CSV table of C-alpha atoms in Angstrom, one decimal:
chain,number,residue,atom,x,y,z
A,213,MET,CA,16.1,14.6,1.3
A,214,SER,CA,18.3,12.6,3.8
A,215,SER,CA,15.4,11.0,5.6
A,216,SER,CA,14.0,7.7,4.3
A,217,TRP,CA,10.5,9.3,4.5
A,218,GLU,CA,10.1,11.4,1.4
A,219,SER,CA,6.7,12.7,2.3
A,220,LEU,CA,3.8,12.0,4.5
A,221,ARG,CA,0.4,13.1,3.2
A,222,LEU,CA,-3.2,12.6,4.1
A,223,ALA,CA,-5.4,10.5,2.0
A,224,TYR,CA,-8.9,11.7,1.3
A,225,LEU,CA,-11.8,9.3,1.0
A,226,LYS,CA,-15.5,9.5,0.5
A,227,ASP,CA,-17.5,7.7,3.1
A,228,GLY,CA,-20.7,5.8,2.3
A,229,ASN,CA,-22.7,9.1,2.1
A,230,GLY,CA,-20.3,10.7,-0.4
A,231,LYS,CA,-18.8,13.0,2.3
A,232,VAL,CA,-15.1,13.6,1.9
A,233,VAL,CA,-13.2,12.6,5.1
A,234,LYS,CA,-9.5,12.7,6.0
A,235,TYR,CA,-7.9,9.3,6.5
A,236,MET,CA,-4.6,8.4,8.2
A,237,ASP,CA,-5.1,5.0,9.7
A,238,GLU,CA,-3.3,1.7,9.2
A,239,ASN,CA,-6.5,-0.2,8.3
A,240,PRO,CA,-8.3,1.5,5.3
A,241,PRO,CA,-12.0,0.9,4.8
A,242,ILE,CA,-12.7,-2.0,2.5
A,243,ARG,CA,-14.5,0.1,-0.1
A,244,ILE,CA,-12.3,2.8,-1.4
A,245,GLU,CA,-14.2,5.2,-3.6
A,246,SER,CA,-11.7,8.0,-3.8
A,247,TRP,CA,-8.2,7.9,-2.5
A,248,GLY,CA,-5.5,10.6,-2.9
A,249,THR,CA,-1.9,10.2,-2.2
A,250,ILE,CA,-1.1,7.9,0.7
A,251,ALA,CA,1.9,7.9,3.1
A,252,ARG,CA,4.8,6.3,1.3
A,253,ARG,CA,8.5,5.6,1.5
A,254,ARG,CA,10.9,6.4,-1.3
A,255,ILE,CA,11.1,3.3,-3.5
A,256,PRO,CA,14.1,2.7,-5.8
A,257,ALA,CA,13.5,3.3,-9.5
A,258,LEU,CA,12.4,0.4,-11.8
A,259,PRO,CA,15.3,-1.2,-13.8
A,260,ARG,CA,15.5,0.0,-17.4
A,261,ASP,CA,16.9,-3.3,-18.7
A,262,LYS,CA,13.9,-5.4,-17.9
A,263,ARG,CA,10.2,-5.1,-18.5
A,264,SER,CA,8.4,-4.3,-15.2
A,265,ILE,CA,5.0,-5.4,-13.8
A,266,ILE,CA,3.5,-4.2,-10.6
A,267,PHE,CA,0.6,-5.8,-8.8
A,268,MET,CA,-1.3,-3.5,-6.5
A,269,CYS,CA,-3.2,-5.6,-3.9
A,270,LEU,CA,-5.1,-3.3,-1.7
A,271,PRO,CA,-6.4,-4.8,1.6
A,272,ASN,CA,-9.3,-7.2,1.5
A,273,GLY,CA,-10.6,-6.9,5.0
A,274,ASN,CA,-7.9,-7.7,7.6
A,275,ILE,CA,-6.2,-10.4,5.5
A,276,THR,CA,-2.4,-10.1,5.3
A,277,PHE,CA,-0.3,-12.2,3.0
A,278,ASN,CA,3.2,-12.8,1.6
A,279,PRO,CA,4.9,-15.8,-0.1
A,280,GLU,CA,5.3,-17.6,3.2
A,281,SER,CA,1.5,-17.6,3.6
A,282,LEU,CA,1.3,-20.6,1.2
A,283,VAL,CA,3.1,-22.9,3.6
A,284,LYS,CA,2.8,-21.1,7.0
A,285,ASP,CA,-0.8,-20.0,7.6
A,286,GLY,CA,-2.5,-20.6,4.3
A,287,CYS,CA,-4.3,-17.9,2.2
A,288,GLY,CA,-7.2,-17.5,-0.1
A,289,GLY,CA,-7.2,-18.3,-3.8
A,290,SER,CA,-6.8,-14.7,-4.9
A,291,GLU,CA,-3.8,-14.2,-2.7
A,292,GLU,CA,-2.3,-17.5,-3.8
A,293,ALA,CA,-2.7,-16.5,-7.5
A,294,VAL,CA,-0.7,-13.3,-6.9
A,295,ILE,CA,2.0,-15.2,-5.1
A,296,LEU,CA,2.4,-17.9,-7.8
A,297,LEU,CA,1.9,-15.7,-10.8
A,298,SER,CA,4.4,-13.0,-9.6
A,299,LYS,CA,7.0,-15.8,-9.0
A,300,ALA,CA,6.4,-17.3,-12.4
A,301,LEU,CA,6.8,-13.9,-14.1
A,302,ALA,CA,10.0,-13.2,-12.2
A,303,ASN,CA,11.3,-16.6,-13.3
A,304,GLU,CA,10.6,-15.4,-16.9
A,305,GLY,CA,13.0,-12.5,-16.4
A,306,LEU,CA,10.5,-9.7,-15.7
A,307,HIS,CA,11.0,-7.2,-12.8
A,308,VAL,CA,8.0,-7.9,-10.6
A,309,GLU,CA,6.8,-5.9,-7.6
A,310,VAL,CA,3.8,-6.7,-5.4
A,311,TYR,CA,2.3,-4.1,-3.1
A,312,ALA,CA,0.1,-5.8,-0.6
A,313,ASN,CA,-1.1,-5.9,3.0
A,314,THR,CA,1.9,-7.8,4.1
A,315,PRO,CA,2.3,-9.0,7.7
A,316,ASP,CA,5.3,-6.7,8.1
A,317,VAL,CA,6.1,-3.4,6.4
A,318,LYS,CA,9.8,-4.1,5.6
A,319,PRO,CA,10.4,-4.5,1.9
A,320,ARG,CA,12.0,-7.7,0.8
A,321,ILE,CA,12.7,-9.9,-2.2
A,322,VAL,CA,11.4,-13.5,-2.3
A,323,ASP,CA,11.8,-15.8,-5.3
A,324,GLY,CA,12.9,-12.7,-7.4
A,325,VAL,CA,9.7,-10.8,-6.5
A,326,HIS,CA,10.0,-7.4,-4.7
A,327,TRP,CA,7.3,-7.5,-1.9
A,328,ARG,CA,6.3,-4.1,-0.5
A,329,TYR,CA,3.7,-2.9,2.0
A,330,TYR,CA,0.9,-1.3,0.0
A,331,GLU,CA,1.2,2.0,1.7
A,332,HIS,CA,4.7,2.4,0.4
A,333,TRP,CA,3.5,2.8,-3.1
A,334,ASP,CA,5.4,5.5,-5.0
A,335,GLU,CA,3.2,7.3,-7.4
A,336,ALA,CA,6.2,8.4,-9.5
A,337,LEU,CA,6.8,4.8,-10.6
A,338,ARG,CA,6.1,4.1,-14.3
A,339,PRO,CA,6.0,0.3,-14.8
A,340,ASP,CA,5.3,-1.3,-18.2
A,341,VAL,CA,2.2,-3.0,-16.7
A,342,PHE,CA,0.3,-2.0,-13.6
A,343,VAL,CA,-2.2,-4.7,-12.4
A,344,ALA,CA,-5.1,-3.6,-10.2
A,345,TRP,CA,-5.9,-6.7,-8.2
A,346,ARG,CA,-9.6,-7.5,-7.6
A,347,SER,CA,-11.1,-4.0,-8.3
A,348,PHE,CA,-11.4,-1.3,-10.8
A,349,GLU,CA,-10.8,1.4,-8.2
A,350,THR,CA,-7.2,0.3,-7.7
A,351,CYS,CA,-6.3,1.5,-11.2
A,352,GLN,CA,-6.1,5.1,-10.0
A,353,PHE,CA,-2.7,4.2,-8.5
A,354,GLY,CA,-1.3,3.2,-11.8
A,355,ARG,CA,-2.0,6.4,-13.8
A,356,ARG,CA,1.7,6.7,-14.9
A,357,ALA,CA,1.9,3.1,-16.0
A,358,LYS,CA,2.3,2.3,-19.7
A,359,ALA,CA,-0.5,-0.2,-19.5
A,360,ARG,CA,-3.2,-0.7,-16.7
A,361,TRP,CA,-4.9,-4.0,-16.3
A,362,VAL,CA,-7.7,-4.9,-13.9
A,363,TRP,CA,-7.4,-8.5,-12.7
A,364,LEU,CA,-10.8,-9.5,-11.3
A,365,HIS,CA,-11.2,-12.3,-8.9
A,366,ASP,CA,-14.8,-11.5,-7.8
A,367,VAL,CA,-18.0,-10.6,-9.5
A,368,GLN,CA,-18.2,-6.8,-9.6
A,369,SER,CA,-21.3,-4.8,-8.9
A,370,PHE,CA,-22.7,-2.8,-11.8
A,371,ASP,CA,-22.3,0.5,-9.9
A,372,ARG,CA,-18.6,-0.1,-9.3
A,373,VAL,CA,-17.9,-0.7,-12.9
A,374,LEU,CA,-19.9,2.3,-14.1
A,375,GLN,CA,-18.2,4.6,-11.5
A,376,THR,CA,-14.7,3.8,-13.0
A,377,PRO,CA,-13.7,6.0,-15.9
A,378,ASP,CA,-12.8,4.0,-19.0
A,379,ASP,CA,-9.5,5.8,-19.3
A,380,LEU,CA,-8.3,4.3,-16.0
A,381,TYR,CA,-7.7,0.8,-17.4
A,382,ASP,CA,-6.6,-0.7,-20.7
A,383,LYS,CA,-7.6,-4.4,-20.2
A,384,VAL,CA,-9.8,-6.5,-17.9
A,385,ILE,CA,-8.7,-10.0,-17.0
A,386,VAL,CA,-11.3,-12.4,-15.7
A,387,LEU,CA,-10.8,-15.9,-14.3
A,388,SER,CA,-13.7,-17.8,-15.9
A,389,GLU,CA,-16.2,-17.8,-18.7
A,390,PHE,CA,-18.9,-17.2,-16.1
A,391,GLN,CA,-17.2,-14.1,-14.9
A,392,ARG,CA,-16.7,-12.8,-18.5
A,393,ARG,CA,-20.4,-13.3,-19.3
A,394,ILE,CA,-21.4,-11.3,-16.2
A,395,THR,CA,-18.8,-8.6,-16.5
A,396,GLN,CA,-18.8,-7.9,-20.2
A,397,PRO,CA,-22.3,-6.4,-20.5
A,398,MET,CA,-21.5,-3.9,-17.7
A,399,MET,CA,-18.6,-2.6,-19.8
A,400,GLU,CA,-20.5,-2.0,-23.0
């Protein structure tokens, strides 16, 4: 296809009452319970000569961020962690991509990290590691990844953990002993 847009599809979501609704807006609801394919641009294939890791950072409210957020406007701790960790991993020689609610939708490379607007996710990508940032639900985007990790930054509700099929993730990463004590019983 000669156009830079490979396809444009509707996403399907369940609202708070479990009713399936079509969704084609730039600001998705904060709680995504079921999300099909989203509108996306064709993304170049991952390099074969490097291990690859992709962070999927779905929107957290109306917060936008990118590497400049650290010095320009500031950002929260979860956003700062993605910025700093992705840079450190790129410095170690990994191919790193971050899909996030960036202030602009134009893809770019900063400090060796490929920053892309989250709606440009290409479901055909098969990274070595897919990191679902902040929520179990985000793992559904990484179904083709060799390994899927959930990187929790917040305490999760028991219902959210139970609603996520075990085969959607391989590992759960928590940030503190407190968070591990709270999360671990939900997963047993």
